[in-house]
Coordinates of C-alpha atoms and ligand atoms in Angstrom, one line a residue:
Chain A
M94 CA -0.2 0.1 -0.4
S95 CA 1.3 3.8 -0.9
D96 CA -1.3 5.7 0.8
D97 CA -2.7 5.9 3.9
A98 CA -6.8 4.7 3.5
P99 CA -8.0 2.1 5.1
L100 CA -7.9 -1.0 2.8
T101 CA -12.1 -1.1 3.7
T102 CA -12.1 1.7 1.0
S103 CA -8.8 -0.4 -1.4
K104 CA -10.0 -0.7 -5.2
N105 CA -8.4 -4.3 -5.0
A106 CA -10.5 -6.3 -4.8
Q107 CA -7.8 -8.7 -3.3
V108 CA -6.5 -6.5 -0.7
R109 CA -10.3 -6.3 0.7
Q110 CA -10.2 -10.1 0.8
D111 CA -6.6 -10.6 2.3
S112 CA -8.1 -8.4 5.3
A113 CA -11.1 -10.3 5.6
E114 CA -8.8 -13.0 5.5
D115 CA -6.8 -12.2 9.0
L116 CA -9.7 -11.6 10.6
I117 CA -11.9 -14.8 10.0
G118 CA -9.0 -17.0 8.7
I119 CA -11.5 -18.1 5.3
E120 CA -10.0 -17.4 2.1
S121 CA -13.4 -16.4 0.4
A122 CA -14.8 -13.6 2.7
D123 CA -15.0 -9.7 1.8
L124 CA -14.5 -7.2 4.1
I125 CA -16.9 -3.7 5.2
G126 CA -15.8 -0.5 7.0
R127 CA -18.3 1.7 8.7
T128 CA -17.0 5.1 10.6
V129 CA -19.0 7.6 11.7
T130 CA -18.6 10.4 14.5
I131 CA -20.1 10.1 17.9
N132 CA -20.9 13.3 19.9
R133 CA -21.1 10.9 23.2
P134 CA -17.8 9.9 25.6
R135 CA -15.8 7.2 24.4
A136 CA -16.2 4.8 27.1
E137 CA -20.1 5.7 27.2
L138 CA -20.1 4.1 23.6
Y139 CA -18.1 1.4 24.5
A140 CA -19.5 0.3 27.3
Y141 CA -23.4 0.4 25.2
W142 CA -22.0 -2.2 23.1
R143 CA -20.1 -3.7 25.4
D144 CA -23.1 -5.6 26.3
F145 CA -24.9 -7.6 23.7
E146 CA -27.7 -8.2 24.5
Q147 CA -29.0 -4.6 23.8
L148 CA -27.0 -4.4 19.6
P149 CA -30.6 -5.4 18.3
T150 CA -31.6 -1.8 19.4
F151 CA -30.3 -0.6 16.9
M152 CA -29.6 -3.2 14.5
D153 CA -32.2 -4.0 12.1
N154 CA -31.1 -7.5 11.1
V155 CA -30.3 -9.0 14.8
E156 CA -33.4 -10.2 16.4
R157 CA -31.6 -11.2 19.5
I158 CA -28.6 -11.5 21.0
D159 CA -28.1 -14.0 23.9
C160 CA -24.8 -13.7 26.2
L161 CA -23.9 -17.4 27.2
S162 CA -20.6 -15.9 29.4
K163 CA -18.6 -12.6 29.5
T164 CA -17.2 -13.9 26.3
R165 CA -19.9 -16.1 25.0
S166 CA -23.2 -15.0 22.8
H167 CA -25.7 -16.6 20.4
W168 CA -27.2 -14.6 17.6
V169 CA -30.5 -15.1 16.0
V170 CA -30.2 -12.6 12.7
K171 CA -33.6 -12.5 10.4
A172 CA -33.2 -13.5 6.4
P173 CA -35.9 -12.8 4.0
A174 CA -38.6 -14.7 3.6
G175 CA -39.4 -14.9 8.0
A176 CA -36.2 -17.3 8.4
M177 CA -33.7 -17.1 11.0
V178 CA -30.3 -18.1 10.8
E179 CA -28.5 -18.7 13.7
W180 CA -24.6 -19.0 16.0
D181 CA -22.9 -18.6 18.5
A182 CA -20.4 -15.8 18.3
E183 CA -17.1 -15.1 20.9
I184 CA -14.7 -12.7 21.9
I185 CA -11.6 -13.1 20.6
E186 CA -9.9 -9.7 21.4
E187 CA -11.1 -7.3 23.8
S188 CA -9.1 -3.4 25.0
D189 CA -11.6 -1.5 27.6
G190 CA -12.4 1.8 26.6
E191 CA -10.8 1.2 22.9
L192 CA -11.9 -1.9 21.0
I193 CA -14.3 -5.1 21.1
A194 CA -14.1 -7.9 18.4
W195 CA -15.4 -11.1 18.1
R196 CA -15.5 -13.8 15.6
S197 CA -18.9 -16.8 14.8
A198 CA -18.3 -19.9 16.8
E199 CA -17.6 -24.0 14.3
G200 CA -20.2 -24.5 11.8
A201 CA -21.8 -21.3 11.6
D202 CA -23.6 -20.7 8.7
V203 CA -22.5 -17.8 8.3
P204 CA -18.9 -17.5 9.4
N205 CA -18.7 -13.8 10.2
S206 CA -16.2 -11.8 12.1
G207 CA -16.9 -8.3 14.0
R208 CA -14.2 -5.9 14.8
V209 CA -15.6 -1.8 16.3
E210 CA -12.9 0.5 17.1
F211 CA -12.9 3.4 19.6
R212 CA -11.1 6.1 19.4
D213 CA -11.2 10.0 20.9
A214 CA -12.2 13.0 18.7
G215 CA -11.5 16.0 20.8
D216 CA -14.7 17.6 20.8
R217 CA -16.5 16.1 18.2
G218 CA -16.8 12.6 21.0
T219 CA -15.8 9.4 19.5
I220 CA -14.9 8.2 16.2
V221 CA -16.9 4.9 16.1
T222 CA -15.4 2.8 13.0
A223 CA -16.9 -1.1 12.6
T224 CA -15.2 -3.6 10.1
I225 CA -17.6 -7.0 9.5
A226 CA -15.5 -9.1 7.4
Y227 CA -17.8 -12.3 6.4
D228 CA -17.9 -15.5 4.5
P229 CA -21.6 -15.3 1.8
P230 CA -22.8 -19.7 2.5
A231 CA -23.7 -22.3 -0.8
G232 CA -26.0 -24.7 -0.2
T233 CA -30.0 -23.3 -0.7
L234 CA -30.2 -22.2 2.8
G235 CA -27.5 -20.7 2.1
K236 CA -28.2 -18.9 -0.5
L237 CA -31.3 -17.2 1.4
I238 CA -28.7 -16.5 3.8
A239 CA -26.3 -15.4 1.4
K240 CA -28.8 -13.4 0.0
L241 CA -29.5 -11.6 3.3
F242 CA -25.9 -10.4 3.8
Q243 CA -25.1 -9.7 0.4
R244 CA -28.0 -7.2 -0.6
E245 CA -25.5 -4.5 0.3
P246 CA -24.0 -5.7 4.6
A247 CA -22.1 -2.2 3.4
I248 CA -25.3 -0.2 3.3
Q249 CA -27.1 -2.4 6.0
A250 CA -24.0 -1.4 8.4
R251 CA -23.9 2.1 7.7
R252 CA -27.9 2.1 8.8
D253 CA -27.2 0.3 12.0
L254 CA -23.8 2.6 12.8
R255 CA -26.7 5.5 11.8
R256 CA -28.7 3.7 14.3
F257 CA -26.7 3.1 16.6
K258 CA -25.2 7.1 16.3
Q259 CA -28.8 8.6 16.7
L260 CA -30.0 6.4 19.7
M261 CA -26.2 7.5 21.5
E262 CA -26.7 11.7 20.6
T263 CA -30.1 11.9 21.2
G264 CA -32.1 8.6 23.2
E265 CA -34.1 7.9 20.7
I266 CA -34.4 6.0 16.8
A267 CA -35.9 8.6 14.3
T268 CA -39.0 7.9 12.9
A269 CA -40.9 9.5 9.9
A270 CA -44.3 6.8 11.7
W271 CA -47.0 8.5 12.9
T272 CA -48.7 5.7 14.4
M273 CA -47.4 2.3 16.6
A274 CA -49.0 0.0 14.1
Q275 CA -46.8 1.9 11.0
L276 CA -44.4 2.0 13.3
D277 CA -44.5 -1.5 14.0
E278 CA -44.3 -2.7 10.6
E279 CA -41.3 -0.3 9.9
K280 CA -39.7 -2.5 12.0
A281 CA -41.1 -6.0 11.2
Chain B
M47 CA -57.9 13.1 11.8
R48 CA -58.4 14.7 8.3
A49 CA -55.2 15.5 6.3
L50 CA -54.4 16.8 3.0
T51 CA -52.6 14.1 1.3
W52 CA -50.7 13.9 -2.2
H53 CA -51.7 11.8 -4.9
G54 CA -50.0 12.8 -7.9
K55 CA -49.2 16.0 -10.1
H56 CA -52.0 18.6 -9.0
D57 CA -53.5 15.5 -7.1
V58 CA -53.9 16.6 -2.8
R59 CA -56.8 15.8 -1.2
V60 CA -57.9 16.1 2.5
D61 CA -58.6 12.5 3.8
T62 CA -59.6 11.0 6.8
V63 CA -56.1 8.8 7.7
D64 CA -54.9 7.6 11.5
D65 CA -54.1 10.1 13.9
P66 CA -50.6 10.9 15.1
E67 CA -49.5 9.3 18.3
I68 CA -46.3 9.5 20.6
L69 CA -43.8 6.9 19.7
N70 CA -40.7 7.9 21.3
P71 CA -39.6 10.0 23.9
R72 CA -38.6 13.4 22.8
D73 CA -42.3 13.8 21.0
A74 CA -45.1 16.0 21.0
I75 CA -48.5 16.0 19.0
I76 CA -49.4 19.0 18.0
K77 CA -53.0 20.0 17.5
I78 CA -52.9 22.7 14.1
T79 CA -54.6 26.0 14.2
S80 CA -52.9 27.9 11.6
T81 CA -50.8 26.4 8.5
A82 CA -49.4 27.6 5.4
I83 CA -49.4 27.0 2.0
C84 CA -45.4 27.3 0.8
G85 CA -44.2 28.4 -3.0
S86 CA -41.7 24.8 -2.1
D87 CA -45.3 23.1 -1.9
L88 CA -46.0 24.4 -5.4
H89 CA -43.1 22.1 -6.4
L90 CA -44.5 18.6 -4.8
Y91 CA -48.3 19.9 -6.2
D92 CA -46.4 20.4 -9.9
G93 CA -44.8 16.8 -9.3
Y94 CA -41.2 17.7 -9.8
I95 CA -40.3 16.3 -6.5
P96 CA -38.9 12.9 -6.7
T97 CA -39.7 10.5 -3.6
M98 CA -42.9 11.6 -3.1
Q99 CA -45.5 8.0 -2.6
A100 CA -49.5 8.8 -2.5
G101 CA -51.1 9.5 0.5
D102 CA -48.3 11.4 1.7
I103 CA -49.3 14.7 4.2
L104 CA -48.0 18.1 2.8
G105 CA -46.7 20.8 5.1
H106 CA -44.1 22.4 6.9
E107 CA -45.1 26.2 7.6
F108 CA -47.6 25.1 10.8
M109 CA -48.6 26.0 14.5
G110 CA -50.6 24.5 16.8
E111 CA -51.9 23.4 20.1
V112 CA -49.4 21.1 22.5
V113 CA -52.1 18.1 23.3
E114 CA -50.1 15.6 24.5
T115 CA -46.5 15.1 25.2
G116 CA -43.7 12.6 25.5
P117 CA -41.5 11.7 28.8
K118 CA -38.6 13.5 27.3
S119 CA -40.8 16.2 25.7
T120 CA -39.9 20.1 28.0
L121 CA -43.5 20.8 26.5
K122 CA -46.2 21.4 28.3
K123 CA -50.7 20.9 27.0
G124 CA -51.7 23.8 26.4
Q125 CA -49.1 26.0 25.4
R126 CA -49.1 27.5 22.0
V127 CA -45.8 26.3 19.4
V128 CA -44.3 27.5 16.2
V129 CA -42.4 24.5 14.5
P130 CA -39.1 25.0 12.8
F131 CA -39.0 22.7 9.1
T132 CA -35.8 21.4 9.8
I133 CA -36.1 18.3 12.1
A134 CA -33.2 18.8 14.2
C135 CA -32.3 17.0 16.9
G136 CA -29.9 19.8 18.8
S137 CA -27.3 17.6 20.7
C138 CA -24.8 16.2 17.7
Y139 CA -22.4 18.1 16.3
H140 CA -23.8 20.5 14.2
C141 CA -26.4 20.9 15.9
G142 CA -24.0 22.3 18.7
K143 CA -23.0 24.5 15.8
H144 CA -26.2 25.8 15.4
Q145 CA -26.8 24.4 11.8
Y146 CA -29.6 22.9 12.7
S147 CA -30.6 22.2 9.0
A148 CA -27.7 19.9 8.8
C149 CA -28.9 18.0 11.7
D150 CA -27.0 14.1 11.2
N151 CA -29.7 12.6 12.8
G152 CA -32.9 14.5 11.8
N153 CA -33.8 12.4 9.1
P154 CA -34.1 8.7 9.9
A155 CA -31.5 5.7 8.6
D156 CA -32.5 4.6 5.9
N157 CA -34.0 7.6 3.9
Q158 CA -30.3 8.8 4.4
D159 CA -29.5 7.1 2.4
I160 CA -30.0 9.0 -1.2
G161 CA -29.3 12.4 0.4
Q162 CA -25.8 10.6 1.0
E163 CA -25.4 9.1 -2.3
M164 CA -26.6 12.6 -3.9
Y165 CA -24.7 15.0 -1.7
G166 CA -22.2 13.1 -0.3
Q167 CA -23.5 13.5 3.3
P168 CA -27.3 13.4 3.9
M169 CA -28.6 16.8 5.4
S170 CA -31.8 17.1 8.1
G171 CA -35.4 16.1 8.3
L172 CA -37.9 18.3 7.3
F173 CA -41.7 17.5 8.1
G174 CA -44.1 17.5 4.7
Y175 CA -41.3 17.4 2.6
S176 CA -41.1 14.2 0.3
H177 CA -39.4 10.5 1.8
L178 CA -35.8 12.6 0.1
T179 CA -36.2 14.6 3.9
G180 CA -37.2 11.7 5.7
G181 CA -40.6 11.5 4.1
Y182 CA -42.1 13.2 7.9
A183 CA -45.7 13.6 8.0
G184 CA -46.6 17.5 7.7
G185 CA -48.7 19.8 9.5
Q186 CA -51.6 21.0 7.2
A187 CA -53.7 18.4 8.6
E188 CA -55.5 18.6 12.3
Y189 CA -52.4 16.9 14.5
V190 CA -48.9 16.6 13.6
R191 CA -46.6 14.0 15.6
V192 CA -43.3 16.4 16.3
P193 CA -40.3 14.6 16.9
F194 CA -37.6 16.5 19.2
S195 CA -40.4 18.6 21.0
D196 CA -37.8 19.6 23.9
V197 CA -35.7 21.7 21.6
G198 CA -38.0 22.6 17.9
P199 CA -40.8 24.1 18.6
I200 CA -40.7 28.1 20.6
V201 CA -43.8 28.7 22.9
I202 CA -45.5 31.9 21.8
P203 CA -46.5 34.3 24.2
D204 CA -50.2 35.7 25.0
G205 CA -51.4 38.4 23.1
L206 CA -49.8 37.1 19.9
D207 CA -52.1 36.1 17.4
D208 CA -51.7 33.0 15.3
D209 CA -50.4 35.3 12.0
D210 CA -48.3 37.7 13.6
V211 CA -45.8 34.5 14.6
L212 CA -46.8 31.5 12.1
F213 CA -44.1 32.2 9.3
L214 CA -41.0 32.4 12.0
S215 CA -41.6 28.2 11.1
D216 CA -39.4 28.6 7.6
I217 CA -40.2 32.7 5.1
L218 CA -39.2 34.5 7.7
P219 CA -36.2 32.9 9.0
T220 CA -35.5 32.1 5.5
G221 CA -35.3 35.6 4.4
W222 CA -33.0 37.0 7.4
Q223 CA -30.9 34.2 6.8
A224 CA -31.2 34.8 3.2
A225 CA -29.6 38.6 4.3
E226 CA -27.3 37.3 6.7
N227 CA -25.8 35.5 4.2
A228 CA -24.9 38.6 1.9
D229 CA -22.5 39.5 5.0
I230 CA -24.9 43.5 4.0
E231 CA -22.3 46.2 5.6
P232 CA -23.7 49.8 6.0
G233 CA -24.5 51.6 2.7
D234 CA -24.7 48.6 0.9
T235 CA -26.9 48.0 -2.6
V236 CA -28.4 44.9 -2.2
A237 CA -30.1 43.3 -4.8
V238 CA -33.2 40.5 -4.8
W239 CA -34.7 38.4 -6.9
G240 CA -38.0 37.1 -6.3
C241 CA -41.0 38.9 -4.3
G242 CA -42.1 36.2 -3.1
P243 CA -42.5 36.1 1.0
V244 CA -38.4 34.6 0.6
G245 CA -37.4 37.6 -1.4
L246 CA -40.0 40.2 0.3
F247 CA -38.7 38.8 4.4
A248 CA -34.7 38.9 2.7
V249 CA -35.7 42.7 2.0
Q250 CA -37.1 43.4 5.4
S251 CA -34.1 42.0 7.1
A252 CA -31.7 43.9 4.8
F253 CA -32.5 47.7 5.4
L254 CA -33.1 46.0 9.6
M255 CA -28.9 44.9 8.5
G256 CA -27.6 48.1 7.7
A257 CA -28.3 48.2 3.6
A258 CA -29.3 51.5 2.9
R259 CA -30.9 50.9 -0.6
V260 CA -32.9 47.0 -1.7
I261 CA -33.6 46.8 -5.6
A262 CA -35.9 44.0 -5.8
I263 CA -36.2 42.1 -8.4
D264 CA -40.2 40.0 -10.2
H265 CA -42.3 40.3 -12.5
F266 CA -45.2 40.8 -10.7
P267 CA -46.6 43.8 -9.9
H268 CA -49.0 43.0 -6.5
R269 CA -45.4 41.6 -5.2
L270 CA -43.5 44.2 -6.4
E271 CA -45.3 46.9 -5.0
L272 CA -45.2 45.1 -1.5
A273 CA -41.8 45.1 -1.8
K274 CA -41.5 48.9 -2.3
R275 CA -44.2 49.2 0.8
F276 CA -40.5 48.3 2.7
G277 CA -38.4 50.9 1.3
A278 CA -37.4 48.3 -1.9
E279 CA -36.8 50.0 -5.2
T280 CA -38.0 47.9 -8.1
I281 CA -37.5 46.2 -11.6
N282 CA -39.7 44.4 -13.0
F283 CA -37.9 41.9 -15.6
E284 CA -41.1 42.0 -18.1
E285 CA -40.2 46.0 -19.1
S286 CA -37.2 46.0 -18.0
K287 CA -33.4 44.9 -18.7
T288 CA -32.0 43.5 -15.4
Y289 CA -28.4 43.6 -15.5
E290 CA -28.2 47.0 -17.5
A291 CA -30.9 48.4 -14.9
L292 CA -28.9 47.6 -11.7
M293 CA -25.7 48.2 -13.4
E294 CA -27.6 52.1 -13.9
M295 CA -29.3 52.3 -10.7
T296 CA -25.1 51.3 -9.2
G297 CA -23.4 54.1 -10.9
G298 CA -22.2 51.2 -12.9
I299 CA -20.6 49.1 -10.2
G300 CA -22.9 46.2 -9.5
P301 CA -25.1 45.3 -6.0
D302 CA -22.7 44.5 -3.3
A303 CA -24.6 41.7 -3.0
V304 CA -27.1 39.8 -4.2
I305 CA -29.8 37.5 -3.4
D306 CA -31.8 34.8 -5.4
A307 CA -34.9 33.8 -3.5
V308 CA -36.5 32.7 -6.9
G309 CA -34.4 28.8 -7.4
L310 CA -36.2 26.0 -9.1
E311 CA -39.1 27.6 -10.5
A312 CA -40.9 23.9 -9.8
H313 CA -38.6 23.5 -13.4
G314 CA -35.0 21.9 -11.8
F315 CA -35.3 19.8 -8.8
F316 CA -33.4 17.3 -10.1
V317 CA -30.8 14.2 -9.6
D318 CA -28.2 13.0 -11.3
N319 CA -27.9 9.4 -11.6
V320 CA -29.1 7.6 -8.4
I321 CA -31.7 5.9 -8.6
D322 CA -32.6 5.5 -12.3
Q323 CA -36.7 5.5 -11.4
I324 CA -36.2 9.3 -9.7
K325 CA -34.3 10.1 -12.9
A326 CA -36.6 8.9 -15.2
S327 CA -39.5 11.8 -13.7
L328 CA -37.1 13.7 -14.0
F329 CA -36.9 16.7 -16.1
L330 CA -33.6 17.2 -16.8
G331 CA -32.6 19.8 -19.4
T332 CA -35.3 22.8 -17.8
D333 CA -33.5 23.5 -15.3
R334 CA -34.2 27.5 -15.1
T335 CA -31.2 28.5 -13.2
H336 CA -31.8 32.3 -14.4
S337 CA -32.1 34.1 -11.6
I338 CA -28.6 32.5 -9.8
R339 CA -26.4 33.0 -13.6
Q340 CA -27.8 36.8 -13.7
A341 CA -27.3 37.4 -10.0
I342 CA -23.2 36.1 -10.3
H343 CA -23.0 38.6 -13.5
A344 CA -24.7 42.1 -12.2
C345 CA -22.8 41.5 -8.9
R346 CA -20.1 44.0 -7.8
K347 CA -16.0 42.5 -7.7
G348 CA -15.5 41.0 -4.2
G349 CA -19.2 41.1 -3.6
R350 CA -21.2 38.4 -1.7
V351 CA -23.7 36.3 -2.9
S352 CA -26.9 34.8 -1.2
M353 CA -28.6 31.8 -2.5
P354 CA -31.5 31.3 -0.1
A355 CA -33.2 29.5 -3.3
V356 CA -33.1 25.8 -3.0
Y357 CA -32.0 23.6 -5.8
G358 CA -32.0 20.4 -5.8
G359 CA -29.3 18.5 -8.5
F360 CA -26.5 20.1 -10.8
V361 CA -26.5 22.4 -13.1
D362 CA -25.6 23.6 -16.8
K363 CA -23.2 27.3 -17.8
F364 CA -22.7 28.5 -14.4
P365 CA -21.0 30.9 -14.6
L366 CA -17.8 29.5 -12.9
G367 CA -14.9 32.2 -14.7
A368 CA -17.2 34.9 -13.3
F369 CA -17.3 34.0 -10.3
M370 CA -14.0 33.3 -9.8
E371 CA -12.8 36.1 -12.1
K372 CA -14.8 38.8 -9.8
G373 CA -13.8 37.0 -6.2
L374 CA -17.3 36.2 -5.1
T375 CA -18.2 34.3 -2.0
L376 CA -22.0 32.4 -2.2
K377 CA -23.5 31.5 0.9
T378 CA -26.4 29.2 0.9
G379 CA -28.1 26.0 2.4
Q380 CA -31.8 25.7 3.4
T381 CA -32.5 27.5 7.2
S382 CA -31.3 26.5 9.9
V383 CA -35.2 27.8 11.1
Q384 CA -34.2 26.9 15.7
H385 CA -31.5 28.8 15.2
Y386 CA -33.4 32.7 14.0
M387 CA -36.3 31.5 15.8
P388 CA -35.6 33.8 19.4
A389 CA -34.8 36.5 18.0
L390 CA -37.2 36.7 15.2
L391 CA -39.9 36.0 17.6
N392 CA -39.0 39.0 19.7
A393 CA -38.4 42.1 16.9
I394 CA -42.3 40.5 16.2
V395 CA -43.6 41.7 19.8
E396 CA -41.1 45.1 19.3
G397 CA -42.6 45.3 15.8
K398 CA -39.8 45.4 13.9
I399 CA -40.7 43.6 11.8
D400 CA -43.9 43.0 9.6
T401 CA -45.9 39.6 9.1
T402 CA -48.8 39.7 8.6
F403 CA -49.3 42.0 5.7
L404 CA -48.1 38.8 3.7
I405 CA -51.3 36.3 4.0
S406 CA -53.9 37.0 1.0
H407 CA -56.2 34.2 1.7
R408 CA -57.3 32.6 4.6
L409 CA -59.2 29.1 3.8
P410 CA -60.3 26.1 6.2
L411 CA -57.9 22.4 5.9
E412 CA -61.3 21.1 4.1
Q413 CA -60.6 23.4 1.5
A414 CA -56.8 23.5 1.3
P415 CA -57.3 21.7 -2.5
E416 CA -58.6 24.9 -3.9
G417 CA -55.9 26.9 -2.1
Y418 CA -53.3 25.1 -4.1
K419 CA -54.9 25.5 -7.1
M420 CA -55.4 29.5 -6.7
F421 CA -51.8 29.9 -4.7
H422 CA -50.5 27.4 -8.5
D423 CA -52.9 29.6 -10.7
S424 CA -52.4 33.3 -9.3
Q425 CA -49.2 34.2 -8.4
N426 CA -49.5 38.0 -8.3
D427 CA -52.3 38.4 -6.4
V428 CA -52.0 35.2 -3.7
T429 CA -48.8 36.1 -1.8
K430 CA -50.0 33.4 1.2
I431 CA -52.7 31.3 1.8
V432 CA -52.9 30.2 5.2
L433 CA -55.2 26.8 6.7
K434 CA -57.3 26.4 9.4
P435 CA -58.8 23.7 10.3
G436 CA -61.3 24.9 12.2
L437 CA -62.7 27.6 10.2
D438 CA -65.7 27.9 8.3
R439 CA -66.6 27.1 4.9
V440 CA -64.9 30.6 2.9
A441 CA -67.3 31.3 0.0
R442 CA -65.0 32.9 -3.5
Ligands
NAD276 N1 -32.7 28.1 2.0 C1 -34.3 27.4 2.5 O1 -34.8 27.1 3.2 C2 -35.6 27.6 1.9 C3 -37.2 27.9 3.0 C4 -38.3 28.5 2.3 C5 -38.1 28.8 0.6 N2 -37.1 28.0 0.0 C6 -37.4 28.6 -1.3 O2 -36.8 29.7 -1.9 C7 -37.5 30.5 -2.9 C8 -38.4 31.2 -2.7 O3 -39.6 31.1 -2.2 P1 -40.6 31.9 -2.3 O4 -42.0 31.0 -1.2 O5 -40.8 32.4 -2.1 O6 -41.6 31.4 -3.5 P2 -42.2 31.6 -4.7 O7 -42.8 31.3 -6.1 O8 -42.9 32.0 -4.0 O9 -41.4 32.9 -5.3 C9 -40.3 33.0 -6.1 C10 -40.8 34.2 -7.0 O10 -39.6 34.5 -8.0 C11 -40.1 35.6 -9.0 N3 -39.5 34.6 -10.2 C12 -39.6 33.8 -10.8 N4 -38.5 34.3 -12.1 C13 -37.7 35.2 -12.0 C14 -36.9 35.7 -12.6 N5 -35.5 35.5 -13.3 N6 -36.0 36.9 -11.8 C15 -36.9 37.7 -10.9 N7 -37.6 36.8 -10.2 C16 -38.2 35.8 -11.2 C17 -41.5 35.2 -9.2 O11 -42.5 36.1 -10.4 C18 -41.5 34.8 -7.8 O12 -43.2 36.3 -7.2 C19 -38.3 28.5 -3.6 O13 -37.2 28.3 -4.4 C20 -37.6 28.3 -2.4 O14 -38.0 26.7 -2.3 C21 -36.1 28.0 0.6
ZN277 ZN1 -42.0 27.3 2.9
ZN278 ZN1 -28.8 17.4 15.2

């Protein structure tokens, strides 16, 4: 690399794949990354994220996360046509107030890995960078799931981070609905 | 409740729809007492704004009474409030800098995609103005849900009529910001293109900021007459050559600052290759940027250009050369309404700014479709229509 741009912005797909492979150890994986600046203290953002059971509040595709231990969690994620995919994830790296990285356990339908970093941004708050590596699966169920994950995972990640920002900065997630019924429909 | 809904080009109807509910902690529900039709609404009426959906409730200039509050709202039931058309959170970086129209959080996350693709970064949400700006239900209705009600709406003291303060919601702050963006110095001559509500408030504001002369440009005699009432000199562009007249009227120098309050004129809000569907519904060849080109051409060397007028996409034949060679400065943007409301409310209370002169018609909400047609067909006489949900039917 001859510049300082993040690997996730590389024009070269091989560079992104190699970097994803480093993260989850699978050759065909893809890598996406998104950064957002949130006008709240680093420790507060870290603490919210570290409590995985809270993540579905802003991650639209994630139905539920159960914490099995301090480092192991069980994820239930919405797939198209009302189906659900599930896997266990293990925290593989963690540094208080700075970094959380996790990876799906052996045998997951969609091997994936996530990493979120928190850096001070002076009077602008905290820079939050989420990097996700995932391996689109094969097979029939696999294809269904792939549809979910390949439906612009980058866009999904960007939307989730925007919701995280809204929740942290304003205490709520913006909606244009005007009745409870519309809001429920939006969330379904 | 009853609400004015959009169904397509020149097709707006008053329908019965569900009442709004409190959905987020900072929400409030407002019972509308007055709501205006804006020049910007005509762009929706003419079908030029993409991302509209049948059934969308219009209206972004409104006020009323607080009837319900969420647990984090600071409003109290029974208070009268004017609501800014920009939906801003008050707690992000941009809100902290009072750049409310650039709020990071007012627009729902999924809706921000379009703005991100079109403009590089998404802007705030707006009431009743397409899904590009959030898809929020507007205030041409009996009730409206107002998000972030602890930072947006301004409480109106007793003794002021709706008509006095309604325009704090948009066009008065917009005219004021337009003049402020012109960085007026005492003794300046300021030229204003367009004598609609925005232009007329820009004329008043420019004088209050120390302009010695304001020259107002339009082709509707009645609107020019209103500008004259506030002390402006006028140019009717159908009768006189605008550039030549401006040069002669300023001793061959050109105006020190120019304000474009005309805008897309229902013919130019276009989006470049973002979503093909959107693109197909637009008229790429008909953008009318005449006023901004003319303003830049006439502006004196080293002068200031202020552009409250709305443009949506890309523009051809922009006089970049004149702009660069003359060393001009351009300031623009959707209005950061929340920033200006308190001071402008004071100015109204102190009688420094006249707002009611603008209202030419008052109609019940039920007659809103008639109002749109009138406003669309006869801009000379119809300067501003205010809809009042409770009003008795008006014969015309
Ligand atoms: N920046 C903001 O936040 C903001 C807020 C409100 C409105 N706006 C925009 O401001 C603009 C003006 O709003 P308005 O409600 O006063 O609109 P309006 O349609 O009532 O007024 C525009 C006026 O411009 C005149 N005009 C047309 N072509 C002209 C030309 N070539 N030269 C001079 N005058 C010409 C028209 O005759 C009309 O009187 C619109 O583009 C509107 O969308 C911006
Ligand atoms: Zn308006
Ligand atoms: Zn904000």
